[in-house]
Every structure is written in C-alpha cells, then in structure tokens.
C-alpha cells in the first residue's frame, strides 16, 4: 500500500514524533512519501485563479503542486499532521491547501479522492487542536473524502518532546500505534464508503453545474463535470 504524508512543520518536534508513532506499524510494508512544509510545499497562492478558471499548469507553483497532487492521488492513505499555531494549522499547511481550491467539489474534484482514507493528527499546548484539525478536514471533505479519522492532543504543560512525562508520551503514541495497527488491516483495494453528507454536497454542486452550463457551455468546471458523466448517471464513488 501507498501512504502520502504531509507534515505542517519541518521541526522534529511533537508533531513529528506523533506522526512517526502512527507510521511505525506501516514501516517496512508500506511505500511512504513524506512532504515537510514549507520546504517541500508551494509558495503562497497569489489569487490569479488560473487553476480554477483555466488550467492548474499555469500556476507559478505548478511543478510543486503537481508533485504533491500526484502523491495524494496515488496514495491509499493520506496522513496530515499539524501543530496548532494561533488556534489554526500552520501558514505553510494553509498555503499548500489553498493551491487545491480548484479540487474542491464546487470546481473539479478528482474522482480518486472519493474512495480514499485519511488521517489527521494535530496537537497543541492548551487549545486549538480541534480547530487546527478542522482547517485540514474542511479541505479533505470538500475534496470528496469521506473516511477521515482525526486524532487531536493537548499537551497542557510541556511542549518539548523529551521533557514531556514518559507516561503521557506513551499514552499519545500508544493511541496512534493502535489506530495504525487496525488501519493496517483494512483492504485498501476497496474504496472507502462515501458518506451521505459527501453525496449531498455532490448533488448540490451537480445542480449548480447544470445551471451554470446552460448560461455558458464553455465554463471550465461545467465541461469537467460533463466530461466525467457526473451530470448524467455516473458518480465518482461508483467508478
Ligand atoms: C507560532 C505559534 C503559535 C502557537 N499557537 C498555539 C495555540 O494557539 N494554542 C496552543 O495550545 N499552542 C500553540 N502553540 C504551541 C504549539 O502548538 C505547541 O508547542 C506544539 O507542541 C508545537 O508542535 P511542534 O513541536 O511539532 O513544533 C503555538 C506555537 C507557535 C510556535
């Protein structure tokens, strides 16, 4: 199986250790691609809307975005890990997610995303672990992913890994290792089940695209939906 990991910081701190604990049961058997932000990520989105309106290849950061996108689409399991920075994900993670606005369902979602499984790991000192996870989950669910497991942690007193009491470290890593061990038993040749909420979002956008196509049959997103057969009977979760 293939796993693509995106870590919202380059620091080998708590985020890194928790991510490592989750990956441990997969090491040796899975093919793992890791991206550390900001070094492996794109720069900031300038809002040129070339990706949404015309072609993502026109983006100034196209080479980097396409490399990450290929890794995301090829993977059976996505792992995104982030610390909380001022109650949200890091600017580097947000910058990366912004580049995939054109993959949100109201635009041109990738059909491969609908059957994928994802894990989000966040942690903070005292608050913001859940809002950080939501920052990431918003994108993943609007990309079409239904199966998203979220692990959030509050450290409460100490944020330097080696100074965190061993019992607390073991509790956190043990939870992640146990989850990973159970996720290792999943049959990744079968796509994950698409949730009703994802299907409802899809059907709302389908109505929107039908109406937009009547006004402008050359509209980029409409042509994409039409070419995929989604305005007729085809559905991304059945492909
Ligand atoms: C810029 C910045 C902002 C932060 N904001 C928050 C916050 O809003 N809430 C919180 O509980 N911790 C906050 N923290 C603490 C980090 O979430 C915490 O130290 C975390 O363990 C860092 O993860 P790391 O070791 O992977 O870098 C912040 C840290 C930094 C550097």
XYZ file of C-alpha atoms and ligand atoms in Angstrom:
270
model
C 0.000 0.000 0.000
C 0.994 3.611 -0.505
C 0.866 6.337 2.132
C 1.367 10.047 1.470
C 2.223 12.171 4.486
C 2.138 15.957 4.720
C 3.632 17.494 7.832
C 2.820 21.158 8.504
C 6.224 21.894 10.043
C 9.842 20.968 9.309
C 10.674 20.815 13.012
C 11.380 17.394 14.517
C 9.156 18.250 17.465
C 5.938 16.831 18.858
C 4.101 16.764 15.506
C 6.960 14.789 14.003
C 7.049 12.284 16.889
C 3.297 11.694 16.785
C 3.369 11.259 13.025
C 6.254 8.785 13.432
C 4.280 6.807 16.029
C 1.347 6.487 13.622
C 3.591 5.390 10.737
C 5.576 2.874 12.815
C 3.278 -0.133 12.183
C 3.370 0.592 8.431
C 7.161 0.931 8.127
C 8.668 -1.925 6.149
C 5.413 -2.865 4.427
C 4.041 0.395 3.005
C 5.561 2.730 0.446
C 5.620 6.068 2.273
C 6.093 9.504 0.624
C 6.594 12.400 3.014
C 6.385 16.148 2.441
C 7.596 18.614 5.064
C 6.251 22.152 4.849
C 7.235 24.774 3.923
C 10.366 23.240 2.344
C 8.539 20.691 0.147
C 5.462 22.827 -0.486
C 4.386 25.572 -2.865
C 4.654 29.295 -2.118
C 1.630 31.397 -1.284
C -1.335 31.450 -3.652
C -1.426 34.855 -5.377
C -5.120 34.591 -6.249
C -4.524 34.632 -10.012
C -7.315 31.991 -10.264
C -5.636 30.405 -13.291
C -6.107 26.954 -11.679
C -9.807 27.470 -11.062
C -10.615 29.345 -14.254
C -8.315 27.747 -16.793
C -5.541 25.297 -16.078
C -3.564 24.464 -12.888
C -0.458 24.112 -15.075
C -0.468 27.929 -15.328
C 0.160 28.360 -11.580
C 3.590 29.798 -10.696
C 3.986 26.824 -8.335
C 2.582 24.228 -10.748
C 5.579 21.863 -10.623
C 5.461 21.609 -6.827
C 1.653 21.432 -6.615
C 1.506 18.727 -9.281
C 4.149 16.655 -7.465
C 2.114 16.773 -4.256
C -1.122 16.123 -6.122
C 0.318 13.031 -7.820
C 1.420 11.684 -4.434
C -2.049 12.380 -2.975
C -3.848 10.700 -5.872
C -1.521 7.657 -5.920
C -1.857 7.009 -2.171
C -4.239 4.591 -0.461
C -3.947 6.516 2.804
C -3.269 10.210 3.412
C -1.766 11.407 6.695
C -1.740 15.131 7.501
C -0.145 16.308 10.728
C -0.001 19.803 12.192
C 0.677 21.697 15.388
C -1.759 24.456 16.369
C -0.414 27.908 15.559
C -2.706 30.614 16.954
C -5.595 28.118 17.044
C -5.144 27.038 13.422
C -2.933 24.966 11.152
C 0.425 26.459 10.195
C 0.637 29.052 7.441
C 2.654 26.554 5.410
C -0.146 23.963 5.519
C -2.762 26.600 4.703
C -0.619 27.798 1.753
C -0.485 24.224 0.459
C -4.229 23.645 0.901
C -5.047 26.945 -0.878
C -3.437 25.547 -4.033
C -6.036 22.785 -4.086
C -9.066 25.100 -4.058
C -9.684 24.049 -7.651
C -10.083 20.448 -6.400
C -12.961 21.413 -4.070
C -16.244 19.849 -5.122
C -17.788 23.078 -6.493
C -14.927 23.102 -9.033
C -13.163 19.987 -10.323
C -12.807 17.278 -7.660
C -10.596 14.290 -8.511
C -12.698 11.116 -8.684
C -9.908 9.160 -6.961
C -10.438 11.191 -3.763
C -13.940 9.836 -3.141
C -12.703 6.384 -2.155
C -9.674 7.454 -0.144
C -8.951 7.174 3.551
C -7.257 9.922 5.528
C -5.871 10.569 8.993
C -5.387 13.983 10.585
C -3.106 14.383 13.609
C -2.987 17.693 15.473
C -1.627 18.811 18.829
C -1.292 21.984 20.806
C -0.237 23.280 24.183
C -3.649 24.144 25.596
C -6.194 24.966 22.891
C -6.672 24.904 19.134
C -6.118 21.206 18.408
C -9.712 20.759 17.153
C -9.829 23.980 15.103
C -6.490 23.007 13.552
C -7.908 19.610 12.596
C -10.982 21.336 11.141
C -8.784 23.555 8.940
C -7.444 20.405 7.308
C -10.669 18.390 7.405
C -12.592 21.134 5.582
C -10.333 20.671 2.564
C -10.241 16.869 2.660
C -14.030 16.550 2.890
C -14.585 19.109 0.124
C -12.074 17.156 -1.996
C -14.599 14.306 -1.661
C -13.008 12.153 1.072
C -15.473 10.510 3.476
C -13.211 8.335 5.591
C -11.295 10.821 7.755
C -10.011 9.836 11.207
C -8.991 12.706 13.455
C -6.565 12.471 16.387
C -6.139 15.603 18.497
C -3.898 16.076 21.520
C -3.436 18.723 24.196
C -0.026 18.694 25.849
C -1.089 21.051 28.691
C 2.283 21.673 30.385
C 5.338 20.841 28.320
C 5.879 21.105 24.548
C 9.452 19.822 24.254
C 9.144 16.114 23.450
C 11.970 14.867 25.673
C 10.584 16.821 28.627
C 7.032 15.512 28.304
C 6.491 12.843 31.009
C 7.072 9.381 29.570
C 3.623 8.180 30.646
C 2.000 10.985 28.652
C 4.210 10.315 25.602
C 3.345 6.627 25.738
C -0.368 7.372 26.044
C -0.298 9.547 22.923
C 1.927 7.300 20.811
C 0.111 4.162 22.021
C -3.213 5.535 20.802
C -1.749 6.316 17.385
C 0.071 2.986 17.053
C -3.103 1.063 17.966
C -5.134 3.026 15.418
C -2.475 2.432 12.764
C -2.371 -1.300 13.545
C -6.136 -1.536 12.978
C -5.931 0.611 9.839
C -3.212 -1.688 8.512
C -5.794 -4.484 8.368
C -8.095 -2.502 6.041
C -8.494 -3.830 2.500
C -7.175 -0.832 0.550
C -8.083 -2.402 -2.798
C -11.694 -1.499 -1.907
C -12.610 2.204 -1.913
C -13.892 3.676 1.342
C -17.654 4.109 1.648
C -18.879 7.577 0.616
C -20.935 9.289 3.337
C -24.362 10.793 2.754
C -23.010 14.299 3.534
C -20.450 13.980 0.716
C -23.129 12.704 -1.680
C -25.436 15.601 -0.754
C -22.650 18.114 -1.428
C -22.031 16.404 -4.786
C -25.708 16.577 -5.765
C -25.977 20.268 -4.797
C -22.933 21.071 -6.968
C -24.330 18.905 -9.770
C -27.439 21.142 -9.858
C -25.216 24.231 -9.796
C -23.038 22.964 -12.684
C -26.113 22.077 -14.755
C -27.423 25.605 -14.353
C -24.005 27.226 -14.989
C -23.598 25.127 -18.137
C -26.891 26.447 -19.521
C -25.561 30.006 -19.214
C -22.054 29.197 -20.514
C -21.394 25.778 -22.078
C -17.669 26.642 -22.261
C -17.363 27.121 -18.459
C -14.307 25.107 -17.335
C -15.892 23.390 -14.313
C -19.100 22.577 -16.209
C -17.135 20.944 -19.039
C -15.210 18.862 -16.461
C -18.394 17.646 -14.763
C -19.943 16.864 -18.158
C -16.845 15.021 -19.429
C -16.891 12.847 -16.281
C -20.526 11.925 -16.918
C -21.494 13.318 -13.490
C -24.309 15.427 -14.978
C -25.772 12.139 -16.255
C -25.694 8.879 -14.282
C -22.019 8.419 -13.415
C -20.905 9.046 -9.829
C -17.298 9.363 -8.578
C -17.890 6.921 -5.689
C -19.011 4.212 -8.144
C -16.033 4.476 -10.524
C 3.528 30.484 16.357
C 2.969 29.543 17.367
C 1.648 29.624 17.718
C 1.098 28.758 18.655
N -0.228 28.821 18.955
C -0.761 27.957 19.826
C -2.152 27.982 20.118
O -2.927 28.756 19.573
N -2.619 27.115 21.030
C -1.802 26.232 21.685
O -2.289 25.489 22.510
N -0.497 26.147 21.395
C 0.049 26.999 20.490
N 1.377 26.924 20.187
C 2.172 25.865 20.798
C 2.327 24.675 19.842
O 1.103 24.207 19.338
C 2.991 23.543 20.571
O 4.212 23.981 21.083
C 3.223 22.355 19.679
O 3.577 21.281 20.510
C 4.342 22.592 18.675
O 4.492 21.451 17.883
P 5.915 21.036 17.321
O 6.735 20.537 18.474
O 5.629 19.963 16.325
O 6.541 22.260 16.694
C 1.934 27.776 19.262
C 3.281 27.706 18.897
C 3.795 28.564 17.950
C 5.252 28.441 17.550
